[in-house]
Amino acid sequence: MTETTAILVGASSMLSKEIAKRLSASGMKLVLLAQDTASLDDVLTQLPETTQVFPLNIADAEQTITQLQQVWQQVGGAQLVLVNTGLNSYHPDLPWQLEQEIIDVNVKGFAAVCNTFFRLFREQGYGQLAAINSIAGLRGGPSVAFHAAKAFAINYLEGLSMHAQRLKLPIDITDIQLGLLDKAAMQHSQLWLSPVEEVARQTVNALLRRKRRVIVTKRWVTVAWLTRWLPEYIYNTRHWKQKKKRSK
Ligand SMILES: NC(=O)c1ccc[n+]([C@@H]2O[C@H](COP(=O)([O-])OP(=O)(O)OC[C@H]3O[C@@H](n4cnc5c(N)ncnc54)[C@H](OP(=O)(O)O)[C@@H]3O)[C@@H](O)[C@H]2O)c1
């Protein structure tokens, strides 16, 4: 039954695990892809035995494409694919090695994954491709490659959506743009960060409603709006102030 299968790429993150539990509870059979499959052991104890697991490192685009095609054959297709991979780091010297790693994973790897699943959905005749993205892509920022990569992802997904419409294919593209999430949710470290459970809840709602684009959590809609429209001299100052505070 391909209609109820969901593939999660980057299944090892805390957010992916929360999403996996919710998708499973909604009746979907899961296929989890992660760099280190052992990192899924904890969540697998909370998921049905039908859950399948495969290793995947998306840093090598060519290899990623081959592996995804093999997985697709083995699981017999899927109705939903959620891509939740990403690298981020900040270094004031902007060492090329770091920038390159971010570009390899967040741009090349991301595009290879989305391109492959789009083509597989096209052959299958339907599907939903979703990605966890970031409002960081709305504007440049101090984590230079990260912000630029997220802008790439926003535009790549929009392009795929346009392409599906032009081909008159029932392929939905969902861009889930996150604000900041609180990975230490249990400690409620910062009030304005969204707990992972709430991020997962809003994400799964958007997925099941096949939304084209959504900002999660809702409290980040205003921040996203401001980020997009603030004049550069104010937007730049805001970032400088944040960095100064952090370095104290
Ligand atoms: N955290 C936030 O506040 C925040 C805010 C806005 C947007 N986002 C976006 O949300 C997504 C997830 O972020 P997160 O904070 O949850 O990060 P995370 O916990 O570090 O998760 C990133 C995921 O990407 C996977 N990944 C990294 N490199 C990979 C590679 N080469 N091949 C395959 N998988 C790889 C990681 O796998 P491993 O565990 O094996 O490394 C992990 O599952 C990212 O797209 C990020 O931009 C996060």
Coordinates of C-alpha atoms and ligand atoms in Angstrom, one line a residue:
M1 CA 0.0 0.0 0.0
T2 CA 1.9 3.0 -1.2
E3 CA -0.8 5.5 -0.3
T4 CA 0.0 5.6 3.4
T5 CA 3.8 5.4 3.4
A6 CA 5.9 8.4 4.5
I7 CA 9.7 8.6 4.0
L8 CA 11.6 10.9 6.4
V9 CA 15.1 12.0 5.3
G10 CA 17.2 13.2 8.3
A11 CA 15.2 11.1 10.7
S12 CA 17.7 11.3 13.6
S13 CA 16.9 14.9 14.7
M14 CA 14.7 15.5 17.8
L15 CA 12.2 17.2 15.6
S16 CA 12.1 14.4 13.0
K17 CA 11.5 11.8 15.8
E18 CA 8.5 13.8 17.2
I19 CA 7.1 14.2 13.6
A20 CA 7.6 10.4 13.1
K21 CA 5.6 9.6 16.2
R22 CA 2.8 11.8 15.0
L23 CA 2.7 10.6 11.4
S24 CA 2.7 7.0 12.7
A25 CA -0.2 7.9 15.1
S26 CA -2.1 9.3 12.0
G27 CA -1.9 5.8 10.4
M28 CA 1.2 6.2 8.1
K29 CA 3.8 3.5 7.7
L30 CA 7.2 5.0 8.1
V31 CA 10.6 4.7 6.3
L32 CA 13.3 6.5 8.2
L33 CA 16.6 7.5 6.6
A34 CA 19.5 8.7 8.8
Q35 CA 23.3 9.0 8.6
D36 CA 23.6 6.8 11.7
T37 CA 20.8 4.4 11.9
A38 CA 21.7 3.5 15.5
S39 CA 20.6 7.0 16.5
L40 CA 17.1 5.9 15.7
D41 CA 17.0 3.1 18.3
D42 CA 15.2 5.1 20.9
V43 CA 12.4 6.2 18.6
L44 CA 12.0 2.8 17.0
T45 CA 10.8 1.4 20.4
Q46 CA 7.9 3.8 20.1
L47 CA 7.0 3.0 16.5
P48 CA 5.3 0.0 14.9
E49 CA 7.5 -2.9 13.7
T50 CA 6.6 -2.1 10.1
T51 CA 8.9 0.9 10.3
Q52 CA 11.8 0.5 7.9
V53 CA 15.2 2.1 8.4
F54 CA 18.0 2.9 5.9
P55 CA 21.3 4.7 6.1
L56 CA 21.8 7.9 4.1
N57 CA 24.5 10.6 4.0
I58 CA 23.4 13.3 1.6
A59 CA 26.8 15.0 1.4
D60 CA 27.6 13.1 -1.9
A61 CA 24.8 14.0 -4.3
E62 CA 25.5 11.3 -6.9
Q63 CA 25.6 8.6 -4.3
T64 CA 22.5 10.0 -2.6
I65 CA 20.5 9.8 -5.8
T66 CA 21.4 6.1 -6.4
Q67 CA 20.6 5.2 -2.8
L68 CA 17.2 6.9 -2.8
Q69 CA 16.2 5.1 -6.0
Q70 CA 17.1 1.8 -4.3
V71 CA 15.2 2.6 -1.2
W72 CA 12.2 3.7 -3.3
Q73 CA 12.2 0.3 -5.1
Q74 CA 12.6 -1.6 -1.8
V75 CA 9.7 0.2 -0.1
G76 CA 7.4 0.3 -3.1
G77 CA 7.0 4.1 -3.3
A78 CA 5.5 6.5 -0.9
Q79 CA 2.8 9.2 -0.7
L80 CA 4.8 11.6 1.5
V81 CA 8.5 12.5 1.7
L82 CA 9.7 14.9 4.4
V83 CA 13.2 16.2 4.1
N84 CA 14.6 17.4 7.4
T85 CA 18.3 17.7 6.9
G86 CA 20.6 20.6 7.6
L87 CA 23.9 21.9 8.8
N88 CA 24.5 25.2 10.5
S89 CA 27.5 26.9 12.1
Y90 CA 28.8 30.4 12.7
H91 CA 32.4 31.4 12.6
P92 CA 33.4 35.1 12.3
D93 CA 36.4 34.2 10.0
L94 CA 34.1 32.4 7.6
P95 CA 36.5 29.5 6.9
W96 CA 35.8 28.0 3.5
Q97 CA 35.7 24.5 4.8
L98 CA 32.6 25.3 7.0
E99 CA 30.9 27.2 4.2
Q100 CA 31.6 24.3 1.8
E101 CA 30.2 21.7 4.1
I102 CA 27.0 23.7 4.5
I103 CA 26.6 24.2 0.8
D104 CA 27.3 20.5 0.1
V105 CA 24.6 19.4 2.5
N106 CA 22.0 22.2 2.5
V107 CA 22.3 23.0 -1.3
K108 CA 23.7 20.2 -3.3
G109 CA 22.5 17.4 -1.1
F110 CA 19.1 19.0 -0.5
A111 CA 18.6 19.6 -4.2
A112 CA 19.6 16.0 -5.1
V113 CA 17.1 14.6 -2.6
C114 CA 14.2 16.9 -3.7
N115 CA 15.0 16.4 -7.4
T116 CA 15.1 12.6 -7.0
F117 CA 11.9 12.3 -5.1
F118 CA 10.1 14.7 -7.5
R119 CA 11.1 12.5 -10.5
L120 CA 10.0 9.4 -8.6
F121 CA 6.7 11.0 -7.7
R122 CA 6.3 11.9 -11.4
E123 CA 6.8 8.3 -12.4
Q124 CA 4.4 7.2 -9.7
G125 CA 1.8 9.8 -10.8
Y126 CA 1.3 11.5 -7.4
G127 CA 2.9 12.4 -4.1
Q128 CA 3.7 15.1 -1.6
L129 CA 7.3 16.5 -1.1
A130 CA 7.8 18.5 2.0
A131 CA 10.9 20.1 3.6
I132 CA 11.7 21.6 6.9
N133 CA 13.2 24.9 6.0
S134 CA 13.8 28.2 7.8
I135 CA 12.8 31.8 7.9
A136 CA 16.5 32.4 7.7
G137 CA 16.1 32.0 4.0
L138 CA 14.1 35.2 3.8
R139 CA 17.2 37.4 4.2
G140 CA 21.0 37.2 4.3
G141 CA 22.5 36.7 7.7
P142 CA 25.7 36.2 9.7
S143 CA 25.7 32.5 9.1
V144 CA 26.3 33.4 5.5
A145 CA 26.1 30.1 3.7
F146 CA 23.3 28.9 5.9
H147 CA 21.0 31.8 5.2
A148 CA 21.9 31.7 1.4
A149 CA 21.2 27.9 1.4
K150 CA 17.8 28.3 2.9
A151 CA 17.0 31.0 0.3
F152 CA 18.0 28.4 -2.3
A153 CA 15.7 25.8 -0.7
I154 CA 12.7 28.2 -0.6
N155 CA 13.2 28.9 -4.4
Y156 CA 13.9 25.3 -5.3
L157 CA 10.7 24.2 -3.6
E158 CA 8.7 27.0 -5.3
G159 CA 10.2 26.0 -8.6
L160 CA 9.2 22.4 -8.1
S161 CA 5.7 23.5 -7.2
M162 CA 5.4 25.5 -10.4
H163 CA 6.8 22.6 -12.5
A164 CA 4.2 20.2 -11.0
Q165 CA 1.4 22.6 -11.9
R166 CA 2.7 23.1 -15.4
L167 CA 2.9 19.3 -15.9
K168 CA -0.6 19.1 -14.4
L169 CA 0.6 16.5 -11.9
P170 CA -0.9 15.9 -8.5
I171 CA 2.4 16.5 -6.7
D172 CA 2.1 18.8 -3.7
I173 CA 5.2 20.7 -2.5
T174 CA 5.2 21.9 1.2
D175 CA 7.7 24.4 2.5
I176 CA 7.8 24.4 6.3
Q177 CA 9.7 27.5 7.4
L178 CA 10.7 27.3 11.0
G179 CA 11.5 30.1 13.4
L180 CA 13.7 29.0 16.2
L181 CA 13.0 25.8 18.1
D182 CA 13.9 24.9 21.6
K183 CA 15.8 21.6 21.5
A184 CA 16.2 21.8 25.3
A185 CA 12.4 22.0 25.5
M186 CA 12.2 20.1 28.7
Q187 CA 14.3 22.8 30.4
H188 CA 12.1 25.6 28.8
S189 CA 15.4 27.4 28.4
Q190 CA 14.1 30.5 26.6
L191 CA 10.4 31.5 26.6
W192 CA 10.4 32.7 23.0
L193 CA 11.7 29.5 21.6
S194 CA 9.1 27.0 20.4
P195 CA 9.0 23.6 22.1
V196 CA 9.8 20.7 19.7
E197 CA 6.4 19.0 20.4
E198 CA 4.5 22.2 19.3
V199 CA 6.7 22.5 16.2
A200 CA 6.1 18.9 15.4
R201 CA 2.3 19.3 15.9
Q202 CA 2.0 22.4 13.7
T203 CA 4.3 20.7 11.1
V204 CA 2.2 17.5 10.9
N205 CA -1.0 19.6 10.6
A206 CA 0.5 21.5 7.7
L207 CA 1.6 18.2 6.1
L208 CA -1.8 16.6 6.4
R209 CA -3.5 19.7 5.0
R210 CA -1.0 19.7 2.1
K211 CA -0.2 23.3 2.6
R212 CA 2.1 24.9 0.1
R213 CA 4.0 27.1 2.6
V214 CA 3.7 27.6 6.3
I215 CA 5.7 29.3 9.1
V216 CA 6.1 27.3 12.2
T217 CA 5.3 28.1 14.9
K218 CA 2.7 30.8 14.3
R219 CA 4.4 33.2 16.7
W220 CA 7.2 33.5 14.0
V221 CA 4.9 34.9 11.3
T222 CA 5.4 38.5 12.6
V223 CA 9.2 38.0 12.8
A224 CA 9.2 36.6 9.3
W225 CA 7.2 39.6 8.0
L226 CA 9.5 42.1 9.7
T227 CA 12.6 40.2 8.5
R228 CA 11.3 40.5 4.9
W229 CA 10.4 44.2 5.0
L230 CA 12.9 45.8 7.4
P231 CA 15.2 48.3 5.6
E232 CA 18.7 47.0 5.4
Y233 CA 20.2 49.6 7.7
I234 CA 17.9 48.4 10.6
Y235 CA 18.1 44.7 9.7
N236 CA 22.0 44.9 9.7
T237 CA 22.1 46.7 13.0
R238 CA 19.8 44.1 14.6
H239 CA 22.3 41.4 13.7
W240 CA 25.4 43.3 14.9
K241 CA 23.7 43.9 18.3
Q242 CA 22.9 40.2 18.7
K243 CA 26.5 39.1 17.9
K244 CA 27.9 41.6 20.3
K245 CA 25.7 40.3 23.1
R246 CA 26.6 36.7 22.3
S247 CA 30.3 37.4 22.4
K248 CA 30.2 39.0 25.8
Ligands
LIG1 N1 17.0 24.4 15.3 C1 16.3 25.5 14.9 O1 16.0 26.4 15.7 C2 15.9 25.7 13.5 C3 15.4 26.9 13.1 C4 15.0 27.1 11.8 C5 15.1 26.1 10.9 N2 15.7 24.9 11.2 C6 15.8 23.9 10.2 O2 15.3 22.6 10.6 C7 16.0 21.6 10.1 C8 16.5 20.7 11.2 O3 17.2 21.4 12.1 P1 17.6 21.0 13.5 O4 17.8 22.2 14.3 O5 16.5 20.0 14.0 O6 19.0 20.3 13.3 P2 19.5 19.0 13.7 O7 18.9 18.5 14.9 O8 21.0 19.1 13.6 O9 19.0 18.1 12.5 C9 19.6 18.1 11.3 C10 19.4 16.8 10.6 O10 20.1 16.8 9.4 C11 20.8 15.6 9.4 N3 22.0 15.7 8.5 C12 23.0 16.6 8.7 N4 24.0 16.3 7.7 C13 23.5 15.3 7.0 C14 24.1 14.5 6.0 N5 25.2 14.8 5.4 N6 23.4 13.5 5.5 C15 22.2 13.1 6.0 N7 21.6 13.8 7.1 C16 22.3 14.9 7.5 C17 21.2 15.3 10.8 O11 21.7 14.0 10.9 P3 22.7 13.6 12.1 O12 21.9 13.6 13.4 O13 23.1 12.2 11.7 O14 23.8 14.6 12.1 C18 19.9 15.6 11.5 O15 19.0 14.5 11.4 C19 17.1 22.2 9.3 O16 16.8 22.3 7.9 C20 17.2 23.6 9.9 O17 17.7 24.5 9.0 C21 16.1 24.7 12.5

